[in-house]
Amino acid sequence: MIAGALAFLIQTLGNLFVIAVLLRFMMQLFRVPFRNPFAQFIVALTDFAVKPLRRVVPGFLGLDWACLLLAWLVELVVVLTSYWLNDFPFALAGGQVWPVMLGLAVVRLLSLTVYLIIGLTLARAVLSWVNTSTPLAPVVYELSEPFLRPLRRIVPMVANVDLTPIVLFILCQLVLMVPILAVEQALLGAL
């Protein structure tokens, strides 16, 4: 019972930190202004780990590889810890367990990224109905727009209602259900 509670706590805290690091990566990728209080919060929350890693892992092609590596490493620790707390026999599994665990960390990171896109789109929809002048709104709009803009070219407005968030939800769910789940099941089948 204690192992289950500890696994839940590590997974929750680890994934929340991974989401913060992914938000930082996406804010840099999509050039979101960092003068916003929410953006400053994300930077302050992740600086202790990102700044030292940047000395070792430089940016390349306009991407902050230190953020991506940090997110993957934290997710790897979460995966390994959860299997260890569930008494997974690492020693008996042999050498094939490590590539599987590395791959599971990538799959879980991709899954969290898709869920983050869903969450940002949902937050954008709610903010558009409730309060568009909140300090969170510009960040959410800038982070969700690159995913909604291409869909607006395809999905027509219906009675002045933008249906692209619904289409994006459906596409994200399909990504979670088909390729991500298939890769995760293939990795787990290799154990």
PDB file of C-alpha atoms in Angstrom:
ATOM      1  CA  MET A   1       0.000   0.000   0.000  1.00  0.00           C
ATOM      2  CA  ILE A   2       2.834   2.385   0.832  1.00  0.00           C
ATOM      3  CA  ALA A   3       4.644   1.463  -2.397  1.00  0.00           C
ATOM      4  CA  GLY A   4       1.507   2.319  -4.400  1.00  0.00           C
ATOM      5  CA  ALA A   5       1.153   5.679  -2.662  1.00  0.00           C
ATOM      6  CA  LEU A   6       4.842   6.426  -3.194  1.00  0.00           C
ATOM      7  CA  ALA A   7       4.611   5.449  -6.873  1.00  0.00           C
ATOM      8  CA  PHE A   8       1.579   7.727  -7.268  1.00  0.00           C
ATOM      9  CA  LEU A   9       3.398  10.625  -5.598  1.00  0.00           C
ATOM     10  CA  ILE A  10       6.560  10.209  -7.689  1.00  0.00           C
ATOM     11  CA  GLN A  11       4.574   9.860 -10.898  1.00  0.00           C
ATOM     12  CA  THR A  12       2.423  12.906 -10.147  1.00  0.00           C
ATOM     13  CA  LEU A  13       5.286  15.195  -9.109  1.00  0.00           C
ATOM     14  CA  GLY A  14       7.563  13.931 -11.888  1.00  0.00           C
ATOM     15  CA  ASN A  15       4.933  14.386 -14.582  1.00  0.00           C
ATOM     16  CA  LEU A  16       4.027  17.870 -13.315  1.00  0.00           C
ATOM     17  CA  PHE A  17       7.686  18.845 -13.568  1.00  0.00           C
ATOM     18  CA  VAL A  18       7.939  17.279 -17.035  1.00  0.00           C
ATOM     19  CA  ILE A  19       4.889  19.294 -18.115  1.00  0.00           C
ATOM     20  CA  ALA A  20       6.553  22.477 -16.826  1.00  0.00           C
ATOM     21  CA  VAL A  21       9.720  21.665 -18.783  1.00  0.00           C
ATOM     22  CA  LEU A  22       7.682  20.873 -21.908  1.00  0.00           C
ATOM     23  CA  LEU A  23       5.849  24.181 -21.517  1.00  0.00           C
ATOM     24  CA  ARG A  24       9.196  25.962 -21.333  1.00  0.00           C
ATOM     25  CA  PHE A  25      10.373  24.145 -24.462  1.00  0.00           C
ATOM     26  CA  MET A  26       7.160  25.019 -26.323  1.00  0.00           C
ATOM     27  CA  MET A  27       7.295  28.659 -25.203  1.00  0.00           C
ATOM     28  CA  GLN A  28      10.789  28.951 -26.657  1.00  0.00           C
ATOM     29  CA  LEU A  29       9.842  27.037 -29.801  1.00  0.00           C
ATOM     30  CA  PHE A  30       6.790  29.198 -30.518  1.00  0.00           C
ATOM     31  CA  ARG A  31       8.468  32.425 -29.342  1.00  0.00           C
ATOM     32  CA  VAL A  32       6.015  33.200 -26.545  1.00  0.00           C
ATOM     33  CA  PRO A  33       6.967  36.426 -24.746  1.00  0.00           C
ATOM     34  CA  PHE A  34       8.567  35.640 -21.386  1.00  0.00           C
ATOM     35  CA  ARG A  35       7.382  38.893 -19.768  1.00  0.00           C
ATOM     36  CA  ASN A  36       4.128  37.201 -18.827  1.00  0.00           C
ATOM     37  CA  PRO A  37       3.733  36.180 -15.126  1.00  0.00           C
ATOM     38  CA  PHE A  38       2.841  32.588 -16.090  1.00  0.00           C
ATOM     39  CA  ALA A  39       5.881  32.313 -18.378  1.00  0.00           C
ATOM     40  CA  GLN A  40       8.091  33.730 -15.627  1.00  0.00           C
ATOM     41  CA  PHE A  41       6.666  31.145 -13.213  1.00  0.00           C
ATOM     42  CA  ILE A  42       7.515  28.291 -15.601  1.00  0.00           C
ATOM     43  CA  VAL A  43      11.052  29.622 -16.110  1.00  0.00           C
ATOM     44  CA  ALA A  44      11.605  30.082 -12.361  1.00  0.00           C
ATOM     45  CA  LEU A  45      10.275  26.586 -11.682  1.00  0.00           C
ATOM     46  CA  THR A  46      12.583  24.881 -14.184  1.00  0.00           C
ATOM     47  CA  ASP A  47      15.710  27.084 -14.119  1.00  0.00           C
ATOM     48  CA  PHE A  48      17.471  25.067 -11.408  1.00  0.00           C
ATOM     49  CA  ALA A  49      17.648  22.041 -13.721  1.00  0.00           C
ATOM     50  CA  VAL A  50      17.676  23.570 -17.209  1.00  0.00           C
ATOM     51  CA  LYS A  51      20.495  26.095 -16.745  1.00  0.00           C
ATOM     52  CA  PRO A  52      23.171  23.580 -15.641  1.00  0.00           C
ATOM     53  CA  LEU A  53      22.136  21.166 -18.376  1.00  0.00           C
ATOM     54  CA  ARG A  54      22.502  23.899 -21.006  1.00  0.00           C
ATOM     55  CA  ARG A  55      26.225  24.042 -20.249  1.00  0.00           C
ATOM     56  CA  VAL A  56      26.491  20.447 -21.438  1.00  0.00           C
ATOM     57  CA  VAL A  57      23.714  20.300 -24.059  1.00  0.00           C
ATOM     58  CA  PRO A  58      23.658  23.349 -26.337  1.00  0.00           C
ATOM     59  CA  GLY A  59      20.733  24.470 -28.419  1.00  0.00           C
ATOM     60  CA  PHE A  60      20.715  23.341 -32.021  1.00  0.00           C
ATOM     61  CA  LEU A  61      18.439  24.194 -34.973  1.00  0.00           C
ATOM     62  CA  GLY A  62      16.545  26.669 -32.791  1.00  0.00           C
ATOM     63  CA  LEU A  63      15.510  23.947 -30.331  1.00  0.00           C
ATOM     64  CA  ASP A  64      16.296  23.856 -26.638  1.00  0.00           C
ATOM     65  CA  TRP A  65      17.671  20.323 -26.461  1.00  0.00           C
ATOM     66  CA  ALA A  66      18.492  20.735 -22.770  1.00  0.00           C
ATOM     67  CA  CYS A  67      14.772  21.033 -21.986  1.00  0.00           C
ATOM     68  CA  LEU A  68      13.912  17.974 -24.052  1.00  0.00           C
ATOM     69  CA  LEU A  69      16.710  15.923 -22.519  1.00  0.00           C
ATOM     70  CA  LEU A  70      15.677  16.994 -19.014  1.00  0.00           C
ATOM     71  CA  ALA A  71      12.035  16.085 -19.665  1.00  0.00           C
ATOM     72  CA  TRP A  72      13.085  12.676 -20.993  1.00  0.00           C
ATOM     73  CA  LEU A  73      15.455  12.006 -18.076  1.00  0.00           C
ATOM     74  CA  VAL A  74      12.801  12.886 -15.491  1.00  0.00           C
ATOM     75  CA  GLU A  75      10.282  10.682 -17.295  1.00  0.00           C
ATOM     76  CA  LEU A  76      12.851   7.876 -17.359  1.00  0.00           C
ATOM     77  CA  VAL A  77      13.287   8.196 -13.585  1.00  0.00           C
ATOM     78  CA  VAL A  78       9.497   8.112 -13.154  1.00  0.00           C
ATOM     79  CA  VAL A  79       9.191   4.966 -15.309  1.00  0.00           C
ATOM     80  CA  LEU A  80      12.083   3.176 -13.615  1.00  0.00           C
ATOM     81  CA  THR A  81      10.859   4.110 -10.146  1.00  0.00           C
ATOM     82  CA  SER A  82       7.322   2.948 -10.821  1.00  0.00           C
ATOM     83  CA  TYR A  83       8.541  -0.426 -12.106  1.00  0.00           C
ATOM     84  CA  TRP A  84      10.992  -0.765  -9.217  1.00  0.00           C
ATOM     85  CA  LEU A  85       8.273   0.010  -6.642  1.00  0.00           C
ATOM     86  CA  ASN A  86       6.078  -2.641  -8.275  1.00  0.00           C
ATOM     87  CA  ASP A  87       8.868  -5.210  -7.745  1.00  0.00           C
ATOM     88  CA  PHE A  88       9.797  -5.569 -11.415  1.00  0.00           C
ATOM     89  CA  PRO A  89      12.649  -8.119 -11.723  1.00  0.00           C
ATOM     90  CA  PHE A  90      15.239  -5.935 -13.464  1.00  0.00           C
ATOM     91  CA  ALA A  91      17.997  -8.469 -12.859  1.00  0.00           C
ATOM     92  CA  LEU A  92      16.007 -11.361 -14.301  1.00  0.00           C
ATOM     93  CA  ALA A  93      14.830  -9.427 -17.369  1.00  0.00           C
ATOM     94  CA  GLY A  94      18.331  -9.296 -18.804  1.00  0.00           C
ATOM     95  CA  GLY A  95      19.866  -6.714 -21.097  1.00  0.00           C
ATOM     96  CA  GLN A  96      16.713  -6.071 -23.117  1.00  0.00           C
ATOM     97  CA  VAL A  97      15.042  -4.261 -20.211  1.00  0.00           C
ATOM     98  CA  TRP A  98      17.068  -1.064 -20.610  1.00  0.00           C
ATOM     99  CA  PRO A  99      16.169  -0.314 -24.241  1.00  0.00           C
ATOM    100  CA  VAL A 100      12.537  -0.993 -23.325  1.00  0.00           C
ATOM    101  CA  MET A 101      12.673   1.404 -20.363  1.00  0.00           C
ATOM    102  CA  LEU A 102      14.372   4.071 -22.501  1.00  0.00           C
ATOM    103  CA  GLY A 103      11.680   3.625 -25.141  1.00  0.00           C
ATOM    104  CA  LEU A 104       8.879   3.708 -22.564  1.00  0.00           C
ATOM    105  CA  ALA A 105      10.217   7.034 -21.306  1.00  0.00           C
ATOM    106  CA  VAL A 106      10.044   8.427 -24.863  1.00  0.00           C
ATOM    107  CA  VAL A 107       6.515   7.081 -25.360  1.00  0.00           C
ATOM    108  CA  ARG A 108       5.312   8.519 -22.046  1.00  0.00           C
ATOM    109  CA  LEU A 109       6.935  11.859 -22.920  1.00  0.00           C
ATOM    110  CA  LEU A 110       5.095  11.906 -26.253  1.00  0.00           C
ATOM    111  CA  SER A 111       1.876  10.992 -24.469  1.00  0.00           C
ATOM    112  CA  LEU A 112       2.330  13.839 -21.984  1.00  0.00           C
ATOM    113  CA  THR A 113       2.984  16.211 -24.880  1.00  0.00           C
ATOM    114  CA  VAL A 114      -0.290  15.224 -26.546  1.00  0.00           C
ATOM    115  CA  TYR A 115      -2.157  15.632 -23.253  1.00  0.00           C
ATOM    116  CA  LEU A 116      -0.509  19.042 -22.849  1.00  0.00           C
ATOM    117  CA  ILE A 117      -1.803  20.086 -26.272  1.00  0.00           C
ATOM    118  CA  ILE A 118      -5.289  18.920 -25.268  1.00  0.00           C
ATOM    119  CA  GLY A 119      -5.051  20.841 -21.997  1.00  0.00           C
ATOM    120  CA  LEU A 120      -3.859  24.023 -23.690  1.00  0.00           C
ATOM    121  CA  THR A 121      -6.674  23.845 -26.227  1.00  0.00           C
ATOM    122  CA  LEU A 122      -9.241  23.256 -23.507  1.00  0.00           C
ATOM    123  CA  ALA A 123      -7.843  26.141 -21.457  1.00  0.00           C
ATOM    124  CA  ARG A 124      -8.014  28.367 -24.541  1.00  0.00           C
ATOM    125  CA  ALA A 125     -11.666  27.464 -25.116  1.00  0.00           C
ATOM    126  CA  VAL A 126     -12.594  28.109 -21.485  1.00  0.00           C
ATOM    127  CA  LEU A 127     -10.676  31.386 -21.376  1.00  0.00           C
ATOM    128  CA  SER A 128     -12.399  32.561 -24.549  1.00  0.00           C
ATOM    129  CA  TRP A 129     -15.753  32.125 -22.821  1.00  0.00           C
ATOM    130  CA  VAL A 130     -14.828  33.322 -19.339  1.00  0.00           C
ATOM    131  CA  ASN A 131     -11.982  35.849 -19.222  1.00  0.00           C
ATOM    132  CA  THR A 132      -9.833  36.770 -22.194  1.00  0.00           C
ATOM    133  CA  SER A 133      -7.891  39.416 -20.251  1.00  0.00           C
ATOM    134  CA  THR A 134      -6.300  37.073 -17.715  1.00  0.00           C
ATOM    135  CA  PRO A 135      -2.455  37.001 -17.742  1.00  0.00           C
ATOM    136  CA  LEU A 136      -2.625  33.320 -18.685  1.00  0.00           C
ATOM    137  CA  ALA A 137      -4.531  33.980 -21.927  1.00  0.00           C
ATOM    138  CA  PRO A 138      -1.669  35.276 -24.125  1.00  0.00           C
ATOM    139  CA  VAL A 139       0.546  32.295 -23.269  1.00  0.00           C
ATOM    140  CA  VAL A 140      -2.239  29.774 -23.836  1.00  0.00           C
ATOM    141  CA  TYR A 141      -3.219  31.416 -27.128  1.00  0.00           C
ATOM    142  CA  GLU A 142       0.366  31.486 -28.412  1.00  0.00           C
ATOM    143  CA  LEU A 143       0.969  27.849 -27.445  1.00  0.00           C
ATOM    144  CA  SER A 144      -2.261  26.475 -28.908  1.00  0.00           C
ATOM    145  CA  GLU A 145      -2.378  28.543 -32.104  1.00  0.00           C
ATOM    146  CA  PRO A 146       0.313  26.542 -34.010  1.00  0.00           C
ATOM    147  CA  PHE A 147      -1.864  23.435 -33.640  1.00  0.00           C
ATOM    148  CA  LEU A 148      -5.183  25.128 -34.447  1.00  0.00           C
ATOM    149  CA  ARG A 149      -4.071  27.337 -37.361  1.00  0.00           C
ATOM    150  CA  PRO A 150      -3.505  24.508 -39.885  1.00  0.00           C
ATOM    151  CA  LEU A 151      -6.890  23.002 -39.009  1.00  0.00           C
ATOM    152  CA  ARG A 152      -8.675  26.303 -39.632  1.00  0.00           C
ATOM    153  CA  ARG A 153      -7.701  26.050 -43.293  1.00  0.00           C
ATOM    154  CA  ILE A 154      -9.553  22.727 -43.523  1.00  0.00           C
ATOM    155  CA  VAL A 155     -12.425  22.970 -41.020  1.00  0.00           C
ATOM    156  CA  PRO A 156     -15.038  25.590 -41.928  1.00  0.00           C
ATOM    157  CA  MET A 157     -16.761  27.830 -39.392  1.00  0.00           C
ATOM    158  CA  VAL A 158     -20.323  26.744 -38.648  1.00  0.00           C
ATOM    159  CA  ALA A 159     -22.652  29.626 -37.705  1.00  0.00           C
ATOM    160  CA  ASN A 160     -19.638  31.663 -36.490  1.00  0.00           C
ATOM    161  CA  VAL A 161     -18.489  28.791 -34.270  1.00  0.00           C
ATOM    162  CA  ASP A 162     -14.897  27.606 -34.576  1.00  0.00           C
ATOM    163  CA  LEU A 163     -14.898  23.804 -34.549  1.00  0.00           C
ATOM    164  CA  THR A 164     -11.134  23.393 -34.831  1.00  0.00           C
ATOM    165  CA  PRO A 165     -10.628  22.708 -31.082  1.00  0.00           C
ATOM    166  CA  ILE A 166     -13.014  19.751 -31.334  1.00  0.00           C
ATOM    167  CA  VAL A 167     -11.192  18.440 -34.406  1.00  0.00           C
ATOM    168  CA  LEU A 168      -7.866  18.867 -32.589  1.00  0.00           C
ATOM    169  CA  PHE A 169      -9.236  16.915 -29.586  1.00  0.00           C
ATOM    170  CA  ILE A 170     -10.288  14.086 -31.876  1.00  0.00           C
ATOM    171  CA  LEU A 171      -6.925  14.027 -33.665  1.00  0.00           C
ATOM    172  CA  CYS A 172      -5.030  14.036 -30.373  1.00  0.00           C
ATOM    173  CA  GLN A 173      -7.128  11.167 -29.069  1.00  0.00           C
ATOM    174  CA  LEU A 174      -6.448   9.217 -32.266  1.00  0.00           C
ATOM    175  CA  VAL A 175      -2.709   9.828 -31.864  1.00  0.00           C
ATOM    176  CA  LEU A 176      -2.905   8.558 -28.280  1.00  0.00           C
ATOM    177  CA  MET A 177      -4.992   5.529 -29.254  1.00  0.00           C
ATOM    178  CA  VAL A 178      -3.207   4.341 -32.383  1.00  0.00           C
ATOM    179  CA  PRO A 179       0.514   5.056 -32.761  1.00  0.00           C
ATOM    180  CA  ILE A 180       1.456   5.862 -29.146  1.00  0.00           C
ATOM    181  CA  LEU A 181      -0.491   2.959 -27.660  1.00  0.00           C
ATOM    182  CA  ALA A 182       0.807   0.578 -30.339  1.00  0.00           C
ATOM    183  CA  VAL A 183       4.428   1.504 -29.634  1.00  0.00           C
ATOM    184  CA  GLU A 184       3.885   1.244 -25.871  1.00  0.00           C
ATOM    185  CA  GLN A 185       2.287  -2.207 -26.225  1.00  0.00           C
ATOM    186  CA  ALA A 186       5.110  -3.354 -28.496  1.00  0.00           C
ATOM    187  CA  LEU A 187       7.677  -2.206 -25.939  1.00  0.00           C
ATOM    188  CA  LEU A 188       5.848  -3.878 -23.076  1.00  0.00           C
ATOM    189  CA  GLY A 189       5.529  -7.048 -25.135  1.00  0.00           C
ATOM    190  CA  ALA A 190       9.314  -7.163 -25.451  1.00  0.00           C
ATOM    191  CA  LEU A 191       9.701  -7.606 -21.674  1.00  0.00           C
TER     192      LEU A 191
END
